[in-house]
């Protein structure tokens, strides 16, 4: 359980909180998203992209692992579901240390590659339109951001 949590009651509310988060992110920030299929990880990413000023439509990168988008900052959208039980390194360090924002769906499948400082968000399905968002900030930068955003 996280001390920072909120319920959203629509897809729009989830994208709105993600948009607000996007506005305070810095180059090299890493956001990890966990939750079952259909929880809202890609929906949250769409909100982040929107907040970063990405014009292209963001959709699930399941078959490519990483998709890059150009906004105020670059957005690296990863879905590492297919890397379950694989030690494959697709050059994570370069993304995580790059000038963009990395967003990783199913991040626990690449646990050993994740940076220490990151923002993890668990999304839980409650009912058709309701989701529980729990925020786990690691490092001062994200602790500050989340206390401002949610606290
Ligand atoms: N409160 C909500 N927050 C996020 N998505 C929601 C919400 N309510 C309904 N949805 C719907 O749930 C689905 C989430 O799908 P998606 O974001 O692709 O999930 P994931 O990437 O976790 O598999 C979308 O169809 C979205 O419209
Ligand atoms: Mg997804």
PDB file of C-alpha atoms and ligand atoms in Angstrom:
ATOM      1  CA  UNK A   1       0.000   0.000   0.000  1.00  0.00           C
ATOM      2  CA  UNK A   2       1.166   3.487  -0.816  1.00  0.00           C
ATOM      3  CA  UNK A   3       0.481   6.605   1.226  1.00  0.00           C
ATOM      4  CA  UNK A   4      -0.065   8.367  -2.089  1.00  0.00           C
ATOM      5  CA  UNK A   5      -3.115   7.059  -3.830  1.00  0.00           C
ATOM      6  CA  UNK A   6      -6.187   8.240  -5.646  1.00  0.00           C
ATOM      7  CA  UNK A   7      -9.191   6.815  -7.405  1.00  0.00           C
ATOM      8  CA  UNK A   8     -10.077   7.887 -10.897  1.00  0.00           C
ATOM      9  CA  UNK A   9     -13.612   7.501 -12.188  1.00  0.00           C
ATOM     10  CA  UNK A  10     -13.004   7.731 -15.921  1.00  0.00           C
ATOM     11  CA  UNK A  11     -10.344   7.354 -18.565  1.00  0.00           C
ATOM     12  CA  UNK A  12     -10.318  11.143 -18.782  1.00  0.00           C
ATOM     13  CA  UNK A  13      -9.468  11.550 -15.098  1.00  0.00           C
ATOM     14  CA  UNK A  14      -6.555   9.141 -15.454  1.00  0.00           C
ATOM     15  CA  UNK A  15      -5.182  11.012 -18.452  1.00  0.00           C
ATOM     16  CA  UNK A  16      -5.606  14.331 -16.644  1.00  0.00           C
ATOM     17  CA  UNK A  17      -3.505  13.316 -13.661  1.00  0.00           C
ATOM     18  CA  UNK A  18      -0.867  11.989 -16.049  1.00  0.00           C
ATOM     19  CA  UNK A  19      -0.887  15.285 -17.945  1.00  0.00           C
ATOM     20  CA  UNK A  20      -0.296  17.209 -14.734  1.00  0.00           C
ATOM     21  CA  UNK A  21       2.561  14.885 -13.856  1.00  0.00           C
ATOM     22  CA  UNK A  22       4.124  15.359 -17.293  1.00  0.00           C
ATOM     23  CA  UNK A  23       4.458  19.092 -16.728  1.00  0.00           C
ATOM     24  CA  UNK A  24       6.893  18.642 -13.824  1.00  0.00           C
ATOM     25  CA  UNK A  25       9.048  15.856 -15.257  1.00  0.00           C
ATOM     26  CA  UNK A  26      12.710  16.362 -16.082  1.00  0.00           C
ATOM     27  CA  UNK A  27      14.949  14.834 -18.767  1.00  0.00           C
ATOM     28  CA  UNK A  28      15.973  11.325 -17.740  1.00  0.00           C
ATOM     29  CA  UNK A  29      12.957  10.695 -15.518  1.00  0.00           C
ATOM     30  CA  UNK A  30      11.715   7.103 -15.440  1.00  0.00           C
ATOM     31  CA  UNK A  31       8.095   6.159 -14.746  1.00  0.00           C
ATOM     32  CA  UNK A  32       7.225   2.495 -14.237  1.00  0.00           C
ATOM     33  CA  UNK A  33       3.653   1.293 -14.606  1.00  0.00           C
ATOM     34  CA  UNK A  34       2.255  -1.907 -13.159  1.00  0.00           C
ATOM     35  CA  UNK A  35      -1.218  -3.384 -13.386  1.00  0.00           C
ATOM     36  CA  UNK A  36      -3.125  -6.129 -15.174  1.00  0.00           C
ATOM     37  CA  UNK A  37      -4.074  -6.022 -18.813  1.00  0.00           C
ATOM     38  CA  UNK A  38      -6.709  -3.323 -19.251  1.00  0.00           C
ATOM     39  CA  UNK A  39      -5.834  -1.570 -15.981  1.00  0.00           C
ATOM     40  CA  UNK A  40      -4.900   1.669 -17.737  1.00  0.00           C
ATOM     41  CA  UNK A  41      -1.132   1.719 -18.204  1.00  0.00           C
ATOM     42  CA  UNK A  42      -1.292   2.776 -21.841  1.00  0.00           C
ATOM     43  CA  UNK A  43      -4.086   5.219 -21.038  1.00  0.00           C
ATOM     44  CA  UNK A  44      -1.862   6.830 -18.403  1.00  0.00           C
ATOM     45  CA  UNK A  45       0.976   6.990 -20.937  1.00  0.00           C
ATOM     46  CA  UNK A  46      -1.311   8.770 -23.409  1.00  0.00           C
ATOM     47  CA  UNK A  47      -1.917  11.434 -20.794  1.00  0.00           C
ATOM     48  CA  UNK A  48       1.806  11.818 -20.189  1.00  0.00           C
ATOM     49  CA  UNK A  49       2.391  12.149 -23.925  1.00  0.00           C
ATOM     50  CA  UNK A  50      -0.307  14.749 -24.161  1.00  0.00           C
ATOM     51  CA  UNK A  51       1.226  16.725 -21.304  1.00  0.00           C
ATOM     52  CA  UNK A  52       4.602  16.564 -23.048  1.00  0.00           C
ATOM     53  CA  UNK A  53       3.062  17.987 -26.200  1.00  0.00           C
ATOM     54  CA  UNK A  54       3.372  14.825 -28.286  1.00  0.00           C
ATOM     55  CA  UNK A  55       1.177  15.236 -31.352  1.00  0.00           C
ATOM     56  CA  UNK A  56       1.232  11.677 -32.663  1.00  0.00           C
ATOM     57  CA  UNK A  57      -1.233   9.131 -31.328  1.00  0.00           C
ATOM     58  CA  UNK A  58       0.283   6.924 -28.669  1.00  0.00           C
ATOM     59  CA  UNK A  59      -0.758   3.305 -28.727  1.00  0.00           C
ATOM     60  CA  UNK A  60       0.455   0.107 -27.185  1.00  0.00           C
ATOM     61  CA  UNK A  61       3.971  -0.795 -28.297  1.00  0.00           C
ATOM     62  CA  UNK A  62       3.493  -4.500 -27.519  1.00  0.00           C
ATOM     63  CA  UNK A  63       5.126  -5.719 -30.721  1.00  0.00           C
ATOM     64  CA  UNK A  64       8.034  -3.311 -30.784  1.00  0.00           C
ATOM     65  CA  UNK A  65       8.962  -3.005 -27.080  1.00  0.00           C
ATOM     66  CA  UNK A  66       9.977   0.664 -27.451  1.00  0.00           C
ATOM     67  CA  UNK A  67       8.360   3.511 -29.320  1.00  0.00           C
ATOM     68  CA  UNK A  68       9.826   6.998 -29.348  1.00  0.00           C
ATOM     69  CA  UNK A  69       7.742  10.132 -29.605  1.00  0.00           C
ATOM     70  CA  UNK A  70       8.792  13.743 -30.001  1.00  0.00           C
ATOM     71  CA  UNK A  71       7.343  16.303 -27.582  1.00  0.00           C
ATOM     72  CA  UNK A  72       8.769  19.110 -25.425  1.00  0.00           C
ATOM     73  CA  UNK A  73      10.954  16.226 -24.291  1.00  0.00           C
ATOM     74  CA  UNK A  74      11.309  12.903 -26.098  1.00  0.00           C
ATOM     75  CA  UNK A  75       9.065  10.161 -24.754  1.00  0.00           C
ATOM     76  CA  UNK A  76      10.291   6.562 -24.752  1.00  0.00           C
ATOM     77  CA  UNK A  77       7.289   4.306 -24.322  1.00  0.00           C
ATOM     78  CA  UNK A  78       8.149   0.693 -23.528  1.00  0.00           C
ATOM     79  CA  UNK A  79       5.994  -2.340 -22.991  1.00  0.00           C
ATOM     80  CA  UNK A  80       8.308  -5.083 -21.737  1.00  0.00           C
ATOM     81  CA  UNK A  81       5.644  -7.746 -21.276  1.00  0.00           C
ATOM     82  CA  UNK A  82       7.329  -9.910 -23.908  1.00  0.00           C
ATOM     83  CA  UNK A  83      10.607  -9.847 -21.973  1.00  0.00           C
ATOM     84  CA  UNK A  84       9.183 -11.914 -19.118  1.00  0.00           C
ATOM     85  CA  UNK A  85      11.718 -14.603 -18.213  1.00  0.00           C
ATOM     86  CA  UNK A  86      14.248 -13.163 -20.639  1.00  0.00           C
ATOM     87  CA  UNK A  87      17.399 -11.318 -19.659  1.00  0.00           C
ATOM     88  CA  UNK A  88      17.417  -9.468 -22.941  1.00  0.00           C
ATOM     89  CA  UNK A  89      18.801  -5.944 -22.693  1.00  0.00           C
ATOM     90  CA  UNK A  90      17.562  -3.743 -25.498  1.00  0.00           C
ATOM     91  CA  UNK A  91      19.815  -0.876 -24.395  1.00  0.00           C
ATOM     92  CA  UNK A  92      17.755   0.228 -21.421  1.00  0.00           C
ATOM     93  CA  UNK A  93      20.579   2.329 -19.958  1.00  0.00           C
ATOM     94  CA  UNK A  94      20.623   4.629 -22.944  1.00  0.00           C
ATOM     95  CA  UNK A  95      16.931   5.296 -22.583  1.00  0.00           C
ATOM     96  CA  UNK A  96      17.004   5.648 -18.810  1.00  0.00           C
ATOM     97  CA  UNK A  97      20.014   7.969 -18.926  1.00  0.00           C
ATOM     98  CA  UNK A  98      18.861   9.792 -22.043  1.00  0.00           C
ATOM     99  CA  UNK A  99      17.299  13.208 -22.437  1.00  0.00           C
ATOM    100  CA  UNK A 100      13.771  11.942 -22.604  1.00  0.00           C
ATOM    101  CA  UNK A 101      11.099  10.568 -20.319  1.00  0.00           C
ATOM    102  CA  UNK A 102      10.966   6.773 -20.121  1.00  0.00           C
ATOM    103  CA  UNK A 103       7.669   5.066 -19.390  1.00  0.00           C
ATOM    104  CA  UNK A 104       7.779   1.312 -18.835  1.00  0.00           C
ATOM    105  CA  UNK A 105       4.674  -0.878 -18.784  1.00  0.00           C
ATOM    106  CA  UNK A 106       5.123  -4.203 -16.894  1.00  0.00           C
ATOM    107  CA  UNK A 107       8.428  -2.867 -15.533  1.00  0.00           C
ATOM    108  CA  UNK A 108       8.935  -5.694 -13.010  1.00  0.00           C
ATOM    109  CA  UNK A 109       9.871  -7.933 -15.952  1.00  0.00           C
ATOM    110  CA  UNK A 110      13.074  -5.898 -16.314  1.00  0.00           C
ATOM    111  CA  UNK A 111      13.628  -5.257 -12.614  1.00  0.00           C
ATOM    112  CA  UNK A 112      17.419  -5.613 -12.797  1.00  0.00           C
ATOM    113  CA  UNK A 113      17.715  -2.853 -15.430  1.00  0.00           C
ATOM    114  CA  UNK A 114      15.592  -0.276 -13.634  1.00  0.00           C
ATOM    115  CA  UNK A 115      17.271   2.768 -12.109  1.00  0.00           C
ATOM    116  CA  UNK A 116      17.039   3.285  -8.355  1.00  0.00           C
ATOM    117  CA  UNK A 117      15.384   6.672  -8.704  1.00  0.00           C
ATOM    118  CA  UNK A 118      12.053   6.310 -10.391  1.00  0.00           C
ATOM    119  CA  UNK A 119       8.345   6.735  -9.956  1.00  0.00           C
ATOM    120  CA  UNK A 120       6.364   3.520  -9.831  1.00  0.00           C
ATOM    121  CA  UNK A 121       2.604   3.620 -10.306  1.00  0.00           C
ATOM    122  CA  UNK A 122       0.360   0.617  -9.628  1.00  0.00           C
ATOM    123  CA  UNK A 123      -3.006   0.731 -11.346  1.00  0.00           C
ATOM    124  CA  UNK A 124      -5.778  -1.548 -10.086  1.00  0.00           C
ATOM    125  CA  UNK A 125      -9.089  -2.202 -11.801  1.00  0.00           C
ATOM    126  CA  UNK A 126     -12.007  -1.526  -9.451  1.00  0.00           C
ATOM    127  CA  UNK A 127     -14.906  -1.502 -11.884  1.00  0.00           C
ATOM    128  CA  UNK A 128     -15.555  -0.611 -15.515  1.00  0.00           C
ATOM    129  CA  UNK A 129     -14.705   3.064 -15.063  1.00  0.00           C
ATOM    130  CA  UNK A 130     -12.941   3.155 -11.697  1.00  0.00           C
ATOM    131  CA  UNK A 131      -9.247   2.589 -11.079  1.00  0.00           C
ATOM    132  CA  UNK A 132      -7.020   2.847  -8.007  1.00  0.00           C
ATOM    133  CA  UNK A 133      -3.718   4.616  -8.705  1.00  0.00           C
ATOM    134  CA  UNK A 134      -0.978   4.074  -6.131  1.00  0.00           C
ATOM    135  CA  UNK A 135       2.218   6.095  -6.384  1.00  0.00           C
ATOM    136  CA  UNK A 136       5.585   4.849  -5.124  1.00  0.00           C
ATOM    137  CA  UNK A 137       8.246   7.546  -5.523  1.00  0.00           C
ATOM    138  CA  UNK A 138      11.900   6.500  -5.148  1.00  0.00           C
ATOM    139  CA  UNK A 139      14.361   9.341  -4.586  1.00  0.00           C
ATOM    140  CA  UNK A 140      13.856  12.942  -3.435  1.00  0.00           C
ATOM    141  CA  UNK A 141      12.938  14.276  -6.866  1.00  0.00           C
ATOM    142  CA  UNK A 142       9.901  11.998  -7.190  1.00  0.00           C
ATOM    143  CA  UNK A 143       8.975  12.228  -3.507  1.00  0.00           C
ATOM    144  CA  UNK A 144       8.712  15.969  -3.934  1.00  0.00           C
ATOM    145  CA  UNK A 145       6.762  15.695  -7.174  1.00  0.00           C
ATOM    146  CA  UNK A 146       4.259  13.247  -5.718  1.00  0.00           C
ATOM    147  CA  UNK A 147       3.706  15.131  -2.503  1.00  0.00           C
ATOM    148  CA  UNK A 148       2.920  18.212  -4.611  1.00  0.00           C
ATOM    149  CA  UNK A 149       0.710  16.306  -7.035  1.00  0.00           C
ATOM    150  CA  UNK A 150      -1.145  13.961  -4.678  1.00  0.00           C
ATOM    151  CA  UNK A 151      -0.160  14.641  -1.067  1.00  0.00           C
TER     152      UNK A 151
HETATM  153  N1  LIG B   1     -10.554   5.297 -14.774  1.00  0.00           N
HETATM  154  C1  LIG B   1      -9.955   4.760 -15.865  1.00  0.00           C
HETATM  155  N2  LIG B   1      -8.638   4.931 -16.046  1.00  0.00           N
HETATM  156  C2  LIG B   1      -8.007   4.376 -17.099  1.00  0.00           C
HETATM  157  N3  LIG B   1      -8.620   3.621 -18.062  1.00  0.00           N
HETATM  158  C3  LIG B   1      -9.946   3.424 -17.926  1.00  0.00           C
HETATM  159  C4  LIG B   1     -10.660   3.980 -16.831  1.00  0.00           C
HETATM  160  N4  LIG B   1     -11.959   3.608 -16.958  1.00  0.00           N
HETATM  161  C5  LIG B   1     -12.046   2.869 -18.068  1.00  0.00           C
HETATM  162  N5  LIG B   1     -10.850   2.751 -18.672  1.00  0.00           N
HETATM  163  C6  LIG B   1     -10.595   1.959 -19.902  1.00  0.00           C
HETATM  164  O1  LIG B   1      -9.765   0.859 -19.559  1.00  0.00           O
HETATM  165  C7  LIG B   1      -8.922   0.540 -20.663  1.00  0.00           C
HETATM  166  C8  LIG B   1      -7.475   0.557 -20.229  1.00  0.00           C
HETATM  167  O2  LIG B   1      -6.697   0.047 -21.282  1.00  0.00           O
HETATM  168  P1  LIG B   1      -5.133   0.281 -21.384  1.00  0.00           P
HETATM  169  O3  LIG B   1      -4.788   1.651 -20.964  1.00  0.00           O
HETATM  170  O4  LIG B   1      -4.724  -0.168 -22.747  1.00  0.00           O
HETATM  171  O5  LIG B   1      -4.614  -0.761 -20.286  1.00  0.00           O
HETATM  172  P2  LIG B   1      -3.193  -1.450 -20.107  1.00  0.00           P
HETATM  173  O6  LIG B   1      -2.185  -0.682 -20.897  1.00  0.00           O
HETATM  174  O7  LIG B   1      -2.942  -1.403 -18.629  1.00  0.00           O
HETATM  175  O8  LIG B   1      -3.355  -2.864 -20.597  1.00  0.00           O
HETATM  176  C9  LIG B   1      -9.201   1.563 -21.751  1.00  0.00           C
HETATM  177  O9  LIG B   1     -10.130   1.015 -22.672  1.00  0.00           O
HETATM  178  C10 LIG B   1      -9.853   2.713 -20.987  1.00  0.00           C
HETATM  179  O10 LIG B   1     -10.776   3.451 -21.772  1.00  0.00           O
HETATM  180 MG1  LIG B   2      -0.742  -1.298 -22.341  1.00  0.00          MG
END
